[in-house]
CSV table of C-alpha atoms in Angstrom, one decimal:
chain,number,residue,atom,x,y,z
T,1,MET,CA,216.4,41.4,28.1
T,2,GLY,CA,213.5,39.9,30.3
T,3,PHE,CA,211.9,40.4,33.4
T,4,ILE,CA,213.9,37.4,35.2
T,5,ALA,CA,217.1,38.1,33.2
T,6,TYR,CA,216.9,41.7,35.4
T,7,LEU,CA,216.7,40.1,38.3
T,8,ILE,CA,219.6,37.4,38.2
T,9,LEU,CA,221.3,40.4,36.6
T,10,GLY,CA,220.8,42.6,39.4
T,11,LEU,CA,221.2,40.6,41.8
T,12,ILE,CA,224.4,39.5,40.7
T,13,ALA,CA,225.5,43.1,40.1
T,14,GLY,CA,223.9,44.2,43.4
T,15,ALA,CA,226.3,41.3,45.2
T,16,ILE,CA,229.5,42.9,43.4
T,17,ALA,CA,228.7,46.2,44.6
T,18,LYS,CA,228.1,45.1,47.8
T,19,ALA,CA,231.9,43.2,47.6
T,20,ILE,CA,233.8,46.4,45.7
T,21,LEU,CA,232.8,48.9,48.4
T,22,PRO,CA,234.8,49.4,51.9
T,23,GLY,CA,232.7,48.6,54.6
T,24,LYS,CA,229.8,47.1,56.1
T,25,GLN,CA,227.0,47.5,54.1
T,26,GLY,CA,223.5,46.1,55.4
T,27,GLY,CA,220.9,44.2,54.1
T,28,GLY,CA,220.5,40.8,53.1
T,29,PHE,CA,219.0,38.8,49.7
T,30,PHE,CA,216.4,40.8,49.0
T,31,ALA,CA,218.0,43.6,49.7
T,32,THR,CA,220.5,43.1,47.4
T,33,LEU,CA,218.1,42.0,45.1
T,34,ILE,CA,216.2,45.4,45.3
T,35,LEU,CA,219.6,47.3,44.7
T,36,GLY,CA,221.0,45.3,42.0
T,37,VAL,CA,217.8,45.6,40.2
T,38,ILE,CA,217.2,49.5,40.5
T,39,GLY,CA,221.0,49.9,39.8
T,40,ALA,CA,221.2,47.8,36.8
T,41,MET,CA,217.9,49.8,35.2
T,42,LEU,CA,220.1,53.0,36.5
T,43,GLY,CA,222.8,52.0,35.3
T,44,GLY,CA,221.2,50.9,32.2
T,45,TRP,CA,219.3,54.0,31.6
T,46,LEU,CA,222.9,56.0,32.1
T,47,GLY,CA,224.7,54.0,29.9
T,48,GLY,CA,222.1,54.8,27.6
T,49,MET,CA,222.4,58.1,27.5
T,50,ILE,CA,225.7,59.0,27.7
T,51,PHE,CA,227.2,56.6,26.0
T,52,GLY,CA,224.5,54.5,23.7
T,53,ALA,CA,225.2,51.3,25.0
T,54,GLN,CA,222.7,48.7,24.9
T,55,MET,CA,221.1,46.6,27.6
T,56,ASP,CA,219.3,43.8,25.5
T,57,LYS,CA,221.9,40.6,25.6
T,58,PHE,CA,222.5,39.2,29.2
T,59,PHE,CA,226.3,38.5,28.0
T,60,SER,CA,226.9,41.7,26.7
T,61,LEU,CA,229.9,43.3,28.7
T,62,SER,CA,228.3,46.7,28.7
T,63,SER,CA,225.1,45.4,29.6
T,64,TRP,CA,227.0,43.7,33.4
T,65,LEU,CA,229.1,47.2,33.3
T,66,CYS,CA,226.4,49.7,33.8
T,67,ALA,CA,224.6,47.5,35.6
T,68,ILE,CA,227.4,47.1,38.0
T,69,GLY,CA,228.3,50.9,38.2
T,70,GLY,CA,224.4,51.7,38.6
T,71,SER,CA,224.4,49.5,41.4
T,72,LEU,CA,227.5,50.9,42.9
T,73,ILE,CA,225.8,54.0,42.4
T,74,VAL,CA,222.4,52.9,44.4
T,75,LEU,CA,224.3,51.4,47.2
T,76,ILE,CA,226.3,54.9,47.8
T,77,VAL,CA,223.0,56.9,47.6
T,78,TRP,CA,221.8,54.0,50.0
T,79,GLY,CA,224.0,54.2,52.6
T,80,LEU,CA,224.0,58.3,52.5
T,81,ILE,CA,220.5,58.1,53.6
T,82,THR,CA,220.4,55.3,55.8
T,83,GLY,CA,223.6,56.8,57.6
T,84,ARG,CA,226.0,54.0,57.1
T,85,SER,CA,229.9,54.8,57.1
T,86,LYS,CA,232.0,53.3,54.8
T,87,SER,CA,234.2,52.5,57.5
T,88,LYS,CA,233.2,51.2,60.5
T,89,ALA,CA,235.9,49.7,63.6
T,90,ASP,CA,234.5,47.3,65.1
């Protein structure tokens, strides 16, 4: 998969991960892109190590599941680092 495909996959996976997690996560388009790409790379690495998943095809279900899972992990860690709470009453 090429660099542009990783950017697109990371952006979409980051947006899906933000929608899945409860509470309000900060960050806009670029934060979602960066965290999503990092999550896609982490998910691809973990998926390859644990399950033997291949991240070579953009439309592969394993690519999407690994990228979304990695993005969820990155968003949770990012929330812990920045001190954002999961649920915040407004």
